[in-house]
mmCIF file of C-alpha atoms in Angstrom:
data_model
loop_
_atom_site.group_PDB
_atom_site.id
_atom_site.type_symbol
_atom_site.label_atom_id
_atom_site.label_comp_id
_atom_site.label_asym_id
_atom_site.label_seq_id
_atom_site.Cartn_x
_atom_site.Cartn_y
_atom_site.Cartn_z
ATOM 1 C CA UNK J 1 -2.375 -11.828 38.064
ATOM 2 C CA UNK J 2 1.077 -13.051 38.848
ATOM 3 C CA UNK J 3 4.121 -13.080 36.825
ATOM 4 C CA UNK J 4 4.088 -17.211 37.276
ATOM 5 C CA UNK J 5 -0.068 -17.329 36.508
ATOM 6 C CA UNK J 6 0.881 -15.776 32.739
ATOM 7 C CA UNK J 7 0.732 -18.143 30.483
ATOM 8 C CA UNK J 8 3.827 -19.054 27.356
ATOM 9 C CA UNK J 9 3.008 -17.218 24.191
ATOM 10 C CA UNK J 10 5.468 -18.178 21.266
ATOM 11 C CA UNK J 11 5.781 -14.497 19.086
ATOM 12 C CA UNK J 12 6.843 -15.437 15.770
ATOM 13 C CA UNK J 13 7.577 -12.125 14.094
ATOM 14 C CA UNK J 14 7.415 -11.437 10.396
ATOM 15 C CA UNK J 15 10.326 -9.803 8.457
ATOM 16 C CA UNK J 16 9.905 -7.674 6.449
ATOM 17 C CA UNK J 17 7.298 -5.649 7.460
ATOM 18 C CA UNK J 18 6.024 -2.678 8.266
ATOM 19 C CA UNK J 19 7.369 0.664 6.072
ATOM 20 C CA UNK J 20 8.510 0.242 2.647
ATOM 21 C CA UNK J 21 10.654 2.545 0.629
ATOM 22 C CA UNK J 22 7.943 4.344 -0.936
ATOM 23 C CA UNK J 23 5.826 5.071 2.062
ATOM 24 C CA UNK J 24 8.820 6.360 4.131
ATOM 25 C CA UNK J 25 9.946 8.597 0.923
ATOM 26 C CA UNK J 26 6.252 9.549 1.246
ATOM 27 C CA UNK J 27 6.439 10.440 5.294
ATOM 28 C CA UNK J 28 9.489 11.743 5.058
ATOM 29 C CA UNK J 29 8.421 14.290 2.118
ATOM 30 C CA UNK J 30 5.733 16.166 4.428
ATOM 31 C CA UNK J 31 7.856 15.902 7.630
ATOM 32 C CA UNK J 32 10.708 17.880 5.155
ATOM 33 C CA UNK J 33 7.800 19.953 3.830
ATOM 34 C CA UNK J 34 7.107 21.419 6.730
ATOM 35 C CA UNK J 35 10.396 21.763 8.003
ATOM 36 C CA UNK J 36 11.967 23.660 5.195
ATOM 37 C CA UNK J 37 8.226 25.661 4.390
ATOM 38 C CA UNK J 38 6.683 25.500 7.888
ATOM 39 C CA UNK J 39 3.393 24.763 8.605
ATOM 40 C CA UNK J 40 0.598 24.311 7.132
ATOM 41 C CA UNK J 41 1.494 22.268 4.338
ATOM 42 C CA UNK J 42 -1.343 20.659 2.465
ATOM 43 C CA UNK J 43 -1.867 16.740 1.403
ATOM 44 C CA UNK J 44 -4.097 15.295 -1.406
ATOM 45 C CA UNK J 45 -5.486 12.156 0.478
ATOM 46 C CA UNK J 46 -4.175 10.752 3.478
ATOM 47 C CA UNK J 47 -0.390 10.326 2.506
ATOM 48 C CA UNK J 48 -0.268 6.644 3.600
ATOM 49 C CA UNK J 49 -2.683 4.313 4.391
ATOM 50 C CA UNK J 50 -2.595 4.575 8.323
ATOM 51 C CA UNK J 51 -4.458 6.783 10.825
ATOM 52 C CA UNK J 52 -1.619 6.784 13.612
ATOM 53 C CA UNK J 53 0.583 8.225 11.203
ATOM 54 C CA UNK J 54 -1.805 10.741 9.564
ATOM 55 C CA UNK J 55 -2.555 12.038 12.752
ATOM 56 C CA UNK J 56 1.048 12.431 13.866
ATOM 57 C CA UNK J 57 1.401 14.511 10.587
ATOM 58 C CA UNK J 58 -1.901 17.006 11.195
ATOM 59 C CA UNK J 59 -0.438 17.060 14.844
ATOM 60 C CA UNK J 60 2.988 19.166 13.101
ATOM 61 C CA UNK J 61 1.070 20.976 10.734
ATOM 62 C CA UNK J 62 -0.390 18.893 7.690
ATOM 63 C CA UNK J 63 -3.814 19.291 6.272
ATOM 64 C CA UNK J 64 -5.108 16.684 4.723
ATOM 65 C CA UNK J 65 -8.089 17.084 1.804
ATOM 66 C CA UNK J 66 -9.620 15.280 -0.425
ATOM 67 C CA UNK J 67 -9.622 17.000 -3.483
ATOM 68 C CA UNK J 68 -7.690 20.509 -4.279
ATOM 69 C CA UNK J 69 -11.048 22.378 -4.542
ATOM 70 C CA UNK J 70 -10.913 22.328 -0.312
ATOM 71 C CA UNK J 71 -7.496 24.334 -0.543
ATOM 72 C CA UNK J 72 -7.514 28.325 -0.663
ATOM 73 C CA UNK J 73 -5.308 29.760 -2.344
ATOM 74 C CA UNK J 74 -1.931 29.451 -1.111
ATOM 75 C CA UNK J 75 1.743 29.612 -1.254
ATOM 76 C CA UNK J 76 1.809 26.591 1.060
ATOM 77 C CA UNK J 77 3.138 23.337 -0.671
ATOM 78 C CA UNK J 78 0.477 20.760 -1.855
ATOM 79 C CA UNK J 79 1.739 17.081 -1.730
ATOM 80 C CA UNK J 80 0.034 14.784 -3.830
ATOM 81 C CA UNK J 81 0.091 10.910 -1.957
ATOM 82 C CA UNK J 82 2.150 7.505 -2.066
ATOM 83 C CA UNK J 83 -0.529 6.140 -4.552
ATOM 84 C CA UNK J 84 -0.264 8.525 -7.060
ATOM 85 C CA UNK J 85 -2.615 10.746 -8.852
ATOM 86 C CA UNK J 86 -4.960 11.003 -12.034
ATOM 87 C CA UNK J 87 -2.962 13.892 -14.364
ATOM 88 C CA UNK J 88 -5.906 15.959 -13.803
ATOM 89 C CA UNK J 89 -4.655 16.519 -10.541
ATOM 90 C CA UNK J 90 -1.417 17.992 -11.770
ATOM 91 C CA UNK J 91 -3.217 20.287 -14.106
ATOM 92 C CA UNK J 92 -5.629 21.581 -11.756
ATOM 93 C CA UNK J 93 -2.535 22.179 -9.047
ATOM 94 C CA UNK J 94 -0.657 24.285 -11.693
ATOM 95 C CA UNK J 95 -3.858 25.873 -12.867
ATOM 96 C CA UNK J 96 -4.042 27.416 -9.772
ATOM 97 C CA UNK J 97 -0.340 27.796 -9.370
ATOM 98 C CA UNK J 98 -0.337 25.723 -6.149
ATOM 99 C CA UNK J 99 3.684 24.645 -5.100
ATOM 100 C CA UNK J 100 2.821 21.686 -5.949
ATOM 101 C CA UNK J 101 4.864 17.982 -5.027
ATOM 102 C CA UNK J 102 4.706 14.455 -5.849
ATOM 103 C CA UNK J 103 5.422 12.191 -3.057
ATOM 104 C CA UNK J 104 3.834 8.929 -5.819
ATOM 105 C CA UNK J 105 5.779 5.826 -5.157
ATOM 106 C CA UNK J 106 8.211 5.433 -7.654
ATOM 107 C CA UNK J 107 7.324 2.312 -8.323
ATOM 108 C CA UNK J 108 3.412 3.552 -8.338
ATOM 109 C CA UNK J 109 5.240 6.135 -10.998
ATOM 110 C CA UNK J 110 6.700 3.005 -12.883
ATOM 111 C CA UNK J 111 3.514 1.089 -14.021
ATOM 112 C CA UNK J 112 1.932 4.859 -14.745
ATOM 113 C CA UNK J 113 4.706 4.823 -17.323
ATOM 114 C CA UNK J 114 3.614 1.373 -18.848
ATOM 115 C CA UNK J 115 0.406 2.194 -19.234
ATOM 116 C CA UNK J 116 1.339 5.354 -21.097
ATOM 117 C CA UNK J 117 3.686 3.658 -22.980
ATOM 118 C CA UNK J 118 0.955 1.106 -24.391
ATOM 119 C CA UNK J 119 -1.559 3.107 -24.947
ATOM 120 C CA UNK J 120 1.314 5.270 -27.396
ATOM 121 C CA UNK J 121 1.610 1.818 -29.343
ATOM 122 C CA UNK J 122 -2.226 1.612 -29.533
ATOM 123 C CA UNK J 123 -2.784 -1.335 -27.250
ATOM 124 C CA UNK J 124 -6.248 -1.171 -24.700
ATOM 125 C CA UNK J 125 -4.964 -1.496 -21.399
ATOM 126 C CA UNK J 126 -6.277 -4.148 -18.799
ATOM 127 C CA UNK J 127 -5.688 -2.588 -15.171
ATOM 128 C CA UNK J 128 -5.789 -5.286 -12.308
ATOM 129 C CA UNK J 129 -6.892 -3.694 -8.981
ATOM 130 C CA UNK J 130 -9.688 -2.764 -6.975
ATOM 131 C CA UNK J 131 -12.030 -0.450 -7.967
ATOM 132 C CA UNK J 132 -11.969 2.999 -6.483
ATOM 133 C CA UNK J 133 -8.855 2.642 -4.134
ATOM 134 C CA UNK J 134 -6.540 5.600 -4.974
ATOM 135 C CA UNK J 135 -3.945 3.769 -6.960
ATOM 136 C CA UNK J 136 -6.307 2.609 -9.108
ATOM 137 C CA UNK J 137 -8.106 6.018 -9.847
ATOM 138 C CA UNK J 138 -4.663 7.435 -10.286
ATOM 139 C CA UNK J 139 -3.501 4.904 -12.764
ATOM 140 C CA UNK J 140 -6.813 4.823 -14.814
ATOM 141 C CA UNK J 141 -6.228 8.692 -14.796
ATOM 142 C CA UNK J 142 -3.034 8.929 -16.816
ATOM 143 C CA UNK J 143 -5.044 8.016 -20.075
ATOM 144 C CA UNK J 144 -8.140 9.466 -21.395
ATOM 145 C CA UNK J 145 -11.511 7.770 -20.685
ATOM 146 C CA UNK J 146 -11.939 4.234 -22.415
ATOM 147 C CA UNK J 147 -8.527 3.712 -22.479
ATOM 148 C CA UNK J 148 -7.926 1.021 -19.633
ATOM 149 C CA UNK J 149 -10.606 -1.702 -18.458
ATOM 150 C CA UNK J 150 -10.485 -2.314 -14.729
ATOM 151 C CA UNK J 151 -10.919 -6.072 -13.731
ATOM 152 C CA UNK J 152 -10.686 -7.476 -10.167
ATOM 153 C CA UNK J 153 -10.966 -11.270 -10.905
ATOM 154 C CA UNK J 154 -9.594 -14.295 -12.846
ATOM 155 C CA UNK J 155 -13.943 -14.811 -13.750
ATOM 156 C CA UNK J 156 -13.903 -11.572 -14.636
ATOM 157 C CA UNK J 157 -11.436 -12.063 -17.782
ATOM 158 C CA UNK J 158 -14.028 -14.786 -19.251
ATOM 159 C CA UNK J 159 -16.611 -11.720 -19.321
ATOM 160 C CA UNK J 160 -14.470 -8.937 -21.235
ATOM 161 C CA UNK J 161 -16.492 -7.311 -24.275
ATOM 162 C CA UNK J 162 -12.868 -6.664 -26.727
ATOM 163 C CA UNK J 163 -13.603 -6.346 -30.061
ATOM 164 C CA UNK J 164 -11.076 -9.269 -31.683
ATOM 165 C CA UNK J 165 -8.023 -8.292 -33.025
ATOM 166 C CA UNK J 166 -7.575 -5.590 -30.515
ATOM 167 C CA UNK J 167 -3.980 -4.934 -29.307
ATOM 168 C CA UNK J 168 -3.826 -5.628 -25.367
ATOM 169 C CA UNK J 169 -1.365 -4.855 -23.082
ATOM 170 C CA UNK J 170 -1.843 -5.679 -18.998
ATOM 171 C CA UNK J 171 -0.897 -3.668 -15.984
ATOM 172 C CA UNK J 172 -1.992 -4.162 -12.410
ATOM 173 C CA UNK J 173 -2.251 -2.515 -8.788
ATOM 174 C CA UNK J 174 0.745 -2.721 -6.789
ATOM 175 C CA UNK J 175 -0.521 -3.853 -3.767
ATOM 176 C CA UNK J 176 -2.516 -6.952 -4.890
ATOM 177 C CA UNK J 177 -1.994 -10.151 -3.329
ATOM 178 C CA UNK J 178 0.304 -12.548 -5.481
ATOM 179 C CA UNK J 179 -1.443 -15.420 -5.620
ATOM 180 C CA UNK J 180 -4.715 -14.185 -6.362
ATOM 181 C CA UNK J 181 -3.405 -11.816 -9.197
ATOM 182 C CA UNK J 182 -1.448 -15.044 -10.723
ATOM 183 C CA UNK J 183 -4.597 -16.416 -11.844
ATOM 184 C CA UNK J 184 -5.899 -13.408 -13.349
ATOM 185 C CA UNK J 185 -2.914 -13.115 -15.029
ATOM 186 C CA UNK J 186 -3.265 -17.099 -16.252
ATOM 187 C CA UNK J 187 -6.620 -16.278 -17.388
ATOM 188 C CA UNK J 188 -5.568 -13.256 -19.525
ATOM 189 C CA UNK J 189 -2.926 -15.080 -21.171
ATOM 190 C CA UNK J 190 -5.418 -18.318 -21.666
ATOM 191 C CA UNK J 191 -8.018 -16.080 -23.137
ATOM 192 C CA UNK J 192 -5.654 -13.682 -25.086
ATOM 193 C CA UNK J 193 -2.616 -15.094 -25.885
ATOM 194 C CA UNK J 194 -1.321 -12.255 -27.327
ATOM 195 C CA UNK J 195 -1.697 -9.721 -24.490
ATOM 196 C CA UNK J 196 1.300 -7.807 -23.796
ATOM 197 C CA UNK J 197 3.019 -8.223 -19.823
ATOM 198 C CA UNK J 198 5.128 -5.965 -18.044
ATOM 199 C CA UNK J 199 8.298 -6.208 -18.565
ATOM 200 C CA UNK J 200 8.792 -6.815 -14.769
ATOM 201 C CA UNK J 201 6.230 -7.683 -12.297
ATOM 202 C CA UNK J 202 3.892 -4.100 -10.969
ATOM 203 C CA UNK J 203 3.476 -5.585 -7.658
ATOM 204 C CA UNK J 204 6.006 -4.013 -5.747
ATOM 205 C CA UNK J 205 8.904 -6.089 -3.711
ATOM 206 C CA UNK J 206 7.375 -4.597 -0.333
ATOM 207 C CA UNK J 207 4.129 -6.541 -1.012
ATOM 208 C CA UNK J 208 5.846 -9.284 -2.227
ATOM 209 C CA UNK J 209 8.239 -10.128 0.431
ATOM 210 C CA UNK J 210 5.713 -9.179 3.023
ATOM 211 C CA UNK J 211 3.348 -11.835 1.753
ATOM 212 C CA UNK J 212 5.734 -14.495 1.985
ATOM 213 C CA UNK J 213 6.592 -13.853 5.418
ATOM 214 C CA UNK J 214 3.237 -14.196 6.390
ATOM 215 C CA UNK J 215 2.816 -17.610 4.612
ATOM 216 C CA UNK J 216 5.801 -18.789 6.259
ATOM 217 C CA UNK J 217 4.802 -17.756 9.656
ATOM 218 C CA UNK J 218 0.942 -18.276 8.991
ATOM 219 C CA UNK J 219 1.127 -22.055 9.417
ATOM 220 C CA UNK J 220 3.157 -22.189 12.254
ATOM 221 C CA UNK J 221 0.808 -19.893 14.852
ATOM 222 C CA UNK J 222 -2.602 -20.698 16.645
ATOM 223 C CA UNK J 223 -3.324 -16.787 15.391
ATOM 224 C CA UNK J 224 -2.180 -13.927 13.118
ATOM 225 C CA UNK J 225 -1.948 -10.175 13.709
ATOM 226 C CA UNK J 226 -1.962 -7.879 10.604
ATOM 227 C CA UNK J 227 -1.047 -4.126 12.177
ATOM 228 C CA UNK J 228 -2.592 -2.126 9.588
ATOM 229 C CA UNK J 229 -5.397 0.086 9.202
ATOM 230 C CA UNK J 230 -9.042 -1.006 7.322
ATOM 231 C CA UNK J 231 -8.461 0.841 4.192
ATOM 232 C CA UNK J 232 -5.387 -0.112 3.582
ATOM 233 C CA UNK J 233 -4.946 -2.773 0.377
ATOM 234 C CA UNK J 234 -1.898 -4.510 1.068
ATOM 235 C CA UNK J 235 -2.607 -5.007 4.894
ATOM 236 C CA UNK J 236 -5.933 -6.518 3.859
ATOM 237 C CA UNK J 237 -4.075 -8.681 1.464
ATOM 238 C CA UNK J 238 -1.903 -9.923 4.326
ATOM 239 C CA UNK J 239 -4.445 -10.964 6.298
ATOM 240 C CA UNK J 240 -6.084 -12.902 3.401
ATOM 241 C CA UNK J 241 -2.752 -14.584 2.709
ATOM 242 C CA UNK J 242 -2.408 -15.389 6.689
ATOM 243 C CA UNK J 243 -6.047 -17.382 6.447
ATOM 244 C CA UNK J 244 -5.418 -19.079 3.249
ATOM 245 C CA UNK J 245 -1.712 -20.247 4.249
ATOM 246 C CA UNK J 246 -3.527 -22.179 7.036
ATOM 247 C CA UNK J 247 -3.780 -19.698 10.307
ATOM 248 C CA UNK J 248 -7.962 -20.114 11.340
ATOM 249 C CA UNK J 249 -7.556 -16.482 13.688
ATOM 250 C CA UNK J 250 -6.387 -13.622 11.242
ATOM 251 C CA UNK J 251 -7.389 -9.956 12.229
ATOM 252 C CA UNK J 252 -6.078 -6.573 11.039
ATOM 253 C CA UNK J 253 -5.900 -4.685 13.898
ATOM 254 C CA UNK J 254 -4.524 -0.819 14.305
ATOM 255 C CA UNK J 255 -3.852 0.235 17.676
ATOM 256 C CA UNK J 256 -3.163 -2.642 20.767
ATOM 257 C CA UNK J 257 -6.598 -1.219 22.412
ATOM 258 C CA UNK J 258 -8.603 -2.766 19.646
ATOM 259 C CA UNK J 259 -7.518 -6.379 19.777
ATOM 260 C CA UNK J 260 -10.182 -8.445 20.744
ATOM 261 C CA UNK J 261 -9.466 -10.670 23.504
ATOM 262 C CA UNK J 262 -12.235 -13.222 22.979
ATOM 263 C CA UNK J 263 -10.350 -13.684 19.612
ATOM 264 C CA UNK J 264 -6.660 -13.915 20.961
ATOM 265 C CA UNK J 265 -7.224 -14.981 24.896
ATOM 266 C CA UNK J 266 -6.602 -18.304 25.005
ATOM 267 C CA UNK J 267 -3.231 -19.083 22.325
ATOM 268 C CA UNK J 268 0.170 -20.790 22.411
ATOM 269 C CA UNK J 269 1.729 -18.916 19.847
ATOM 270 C CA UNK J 270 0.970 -15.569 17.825
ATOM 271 C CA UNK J 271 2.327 -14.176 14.379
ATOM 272 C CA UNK J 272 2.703 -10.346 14.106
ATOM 273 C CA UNK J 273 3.321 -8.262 11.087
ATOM 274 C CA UNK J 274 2.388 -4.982 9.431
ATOM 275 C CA UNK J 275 1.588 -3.703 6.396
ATOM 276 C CA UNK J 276 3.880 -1.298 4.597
ATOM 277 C CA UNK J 277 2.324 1.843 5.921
ATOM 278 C CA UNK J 278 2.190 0.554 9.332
ATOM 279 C CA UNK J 279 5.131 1.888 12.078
ATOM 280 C CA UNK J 280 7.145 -0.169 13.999
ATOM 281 C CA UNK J 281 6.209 1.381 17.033
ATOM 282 C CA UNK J 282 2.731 -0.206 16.949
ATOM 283 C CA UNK J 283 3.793 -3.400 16.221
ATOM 284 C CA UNK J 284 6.116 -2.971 19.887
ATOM 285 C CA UNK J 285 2.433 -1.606 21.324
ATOM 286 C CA UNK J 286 0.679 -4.666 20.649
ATOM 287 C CA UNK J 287 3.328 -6.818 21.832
ATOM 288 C CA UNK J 288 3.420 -4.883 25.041
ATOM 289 C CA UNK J 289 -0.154 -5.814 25.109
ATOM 290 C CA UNK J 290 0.279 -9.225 24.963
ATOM 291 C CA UNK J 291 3.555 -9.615 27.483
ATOM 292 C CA UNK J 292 0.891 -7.725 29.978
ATOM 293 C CA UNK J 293 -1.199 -11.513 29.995
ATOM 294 C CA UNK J 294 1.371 -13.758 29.087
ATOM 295 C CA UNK J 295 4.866 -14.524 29.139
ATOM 296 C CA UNK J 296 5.927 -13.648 25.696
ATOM 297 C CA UNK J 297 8.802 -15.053 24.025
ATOM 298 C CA UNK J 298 9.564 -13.157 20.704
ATOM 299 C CA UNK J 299 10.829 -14.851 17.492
ATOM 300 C CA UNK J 300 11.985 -13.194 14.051
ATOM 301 C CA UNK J 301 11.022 -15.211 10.670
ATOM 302 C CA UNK J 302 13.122 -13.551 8.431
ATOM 303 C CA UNK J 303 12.552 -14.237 4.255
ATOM 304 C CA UNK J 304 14.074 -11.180 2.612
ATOM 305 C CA UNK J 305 16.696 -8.480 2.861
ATOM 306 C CA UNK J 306 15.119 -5.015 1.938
ATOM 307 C CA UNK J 307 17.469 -2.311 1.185
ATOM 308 C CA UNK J 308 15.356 -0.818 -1.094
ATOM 309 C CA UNK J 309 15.452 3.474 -0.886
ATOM 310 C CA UNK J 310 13.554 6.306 -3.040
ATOM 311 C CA UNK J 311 15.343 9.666 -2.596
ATOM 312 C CA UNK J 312 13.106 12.258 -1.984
ATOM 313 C CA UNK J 313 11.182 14.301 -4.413
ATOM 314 C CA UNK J 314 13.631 16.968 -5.811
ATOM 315 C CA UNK J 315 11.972 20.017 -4.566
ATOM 316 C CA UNK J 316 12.395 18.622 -0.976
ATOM 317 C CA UNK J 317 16.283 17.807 -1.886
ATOM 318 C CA UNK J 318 19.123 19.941 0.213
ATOM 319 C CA UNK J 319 20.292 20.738 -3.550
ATOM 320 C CA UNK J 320 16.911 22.161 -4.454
ATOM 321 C CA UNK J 321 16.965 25.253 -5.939
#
C-alpha cells in the first residue's frame, strides 16, 4: 500500500492516562528491590495489573507467587502488591521472618484505615467492589470475619439482611467506575439514612480523572481503545465508561498484535487511553500500528493535571537504615 492509498485517522488521545502514582511507587519499589538486594526478590501477586510489565520485572529478577506458602525460606525481600493485602498476610510474612515490604497504594492504605476506624466505633462496614479482585480481599481482610458486607450493585442495597438499628458506615473499591458506584451510594443513603460516608471519596483521583477523559473523548470517535490488560478493574471500567458515553466500538486491548482489525479497519477517528497500570510505551505501539494503515493525525484531550507522587516504601528509601 502507498503512503497516498492510507486513509485519515483522527487520534484523539486521552490525558491522563496510563500510570498513576501508586502503581509507579509500586514498579518502582521492586525495580529498587532488586537493585539495592539483587535478584531474586519475591512478589505477592502480580504487582500491577499488566502482563507487559510483570514480565519486564521476572525478566530482572522478580518472582511472582500467589500466596507466601510458594516462597522458601529466604533472606530475599517479599513485596506485598499495589492493591494491598489481608493482615494475615503480614503475620504470616513475619511469622516466618520473611524481609518483608509493602508496596499497597497509599491511597489503597487510606480506605484500609476507614474501615478500621469504623469498625473501632462499632459500625458494620458496607464494602463496594467486586468480589474476589485483590483490593477487595485485602480490604475485607483488615477486620475479622462478619465485619464488612461486600455489595456490587445499587439492587443489591434493597436486599441487605441488617438487623435495624445497626450502626453503618460505607467504604468502597478504589477502582470502581464513578457513575455506577454513585447510585449505590444513592441507594445506601435512601435505604439507610444514617450510614456513615467517607470523609473523602475512596475512589482514587487516577480513576477519576481517567474516566472523564474517556467520556470526553468517547463521543467524539467512531472507536475507543482501552490499553490495559483483562484483569485489570479500572481498565475494564474505562471501557464501560467509553460505551456508555456514546462510542458503539470499545475494546481493551494489551499489546498492538491483538487489535482486531475487523473491529477497527474501516474508521475516521480513534480514541486511545490506558488504564493506570498500563505503560506509555504501549500506548506509542498501538499507534505505530495504526500509522502502518493510515495516515494518523494525533490529538491530546487533556481534563486534569496529575502531579500526584507516593514516596517509596521506607525500607527502599536512600535513608533506610
Amino acid at each position: 500500500m502507498s503512503v497516498s492509498a492510507k486513509p485519515p485517522l483522527r487520534i484523539l488521545l486521552c490525558a491522563p492516562r496510563g500510570f498513576c502514582a501508586g502503581v509507579v511507587r509500586a514498579i518502582d519499589a521492586v525495580e529498587e528491590a532488586l537493585r539495592k538486594f539483587g535478584a531474586p526478590v519475591y512478589v505477592r501477586h502480580e504487582i500491577v495489573h499488566n502482563r507487559y510489565v510483570v514480565e519486564g520485572l521476572k525478566r530482572k529478577g522478580a518472582i511472582f507467587v500467589d500466596e507466601l506458602s510458594e516462597i522458601p525460606d529466604t533472606d530475599a525481600p517479599v513485596i506485598f502488591s499495589a492493591h494491598g493485602v489481608p493482615k494475615s498476610v503480614p503475620e504470616e510474612a513475619e511469622a516466618r521472618r520473611f524481609h518483608a515490604i509493602d508496596a499497597t497504594c497509599p491511597l489503597v492504605t487510606k480506605v484500609h484505615r476507614e474501615a478500621e476506624i469504623h469498625h473501632r466505633r462499632g459500625r458494620l462496614v458496607i464494602l463496594i467492589g467486586h468480589q474476589g479482585h485483590p483490593e477487595v480481599v485485602g480490604t475485607m481482610g483488615q477486620l475479622p470475619p462478619g465485619a464488612v458486607v461486600l455489595i456490587e450493585t445499587a439492587e443489591e442495597v434493597a436486599r441487605l439482611e441488617i438487623p435495624p438499628g445497626t450502626p453503618l458506615a460505607f467504604v468502597t473499591q478504589t477502582t470502581l467506575s464513578v457513575d455506577d458506584t454513585r447510585q449505590v451510594v444513592e441507594a445506601l443513603k435512601a435505604r439507610f439514612p444514617e450510614i456513615v460516608a467517607p470523609h473523602k471519596e475512596d475512589i482514587c483521583y487516577a480513576t477519576t480523572n481517567r474516566q472523564e477523559a474517556v467520556k470526553r473523548v468517547a463521543p467524539q470517535v467512531d472507536a475507543m481503545i482501552v490499553v490495559g490488560s483483562p484483569n485489570s478493574s479500572n481498565s475494564q471500567r474505562l471501557r464501560e465508561v467509553a460505551e456508555r458515553a456514546g462510542c458503539r466500538r470499545a475494546a481493551l486491548v494489551l499489546r498492538a498484535e491483538e487489535i482486531d482489525w475487523a473491529l477497527f479497519g474501516a474508521i475516521g477517528s480513534l480514541g486511545i487511553t490506558a488504564g493506570a497500570s498500563a505503560p506509555e510505551i504501549l500506548v506509542e505501539e498501538i499507534i505505530d500500528a495504526f500509522a502502518a494503515r493510515y495516515t494518523v493525525a494525533v490529538e491530546t484531550v487533556s481534563t486534569a493535571d496529575e502531579s500526584v507522587f507516593f514516596p517509596l516504601p521506607r525500607a527502599l528509601r536512600p535513608d533506610a537504615a
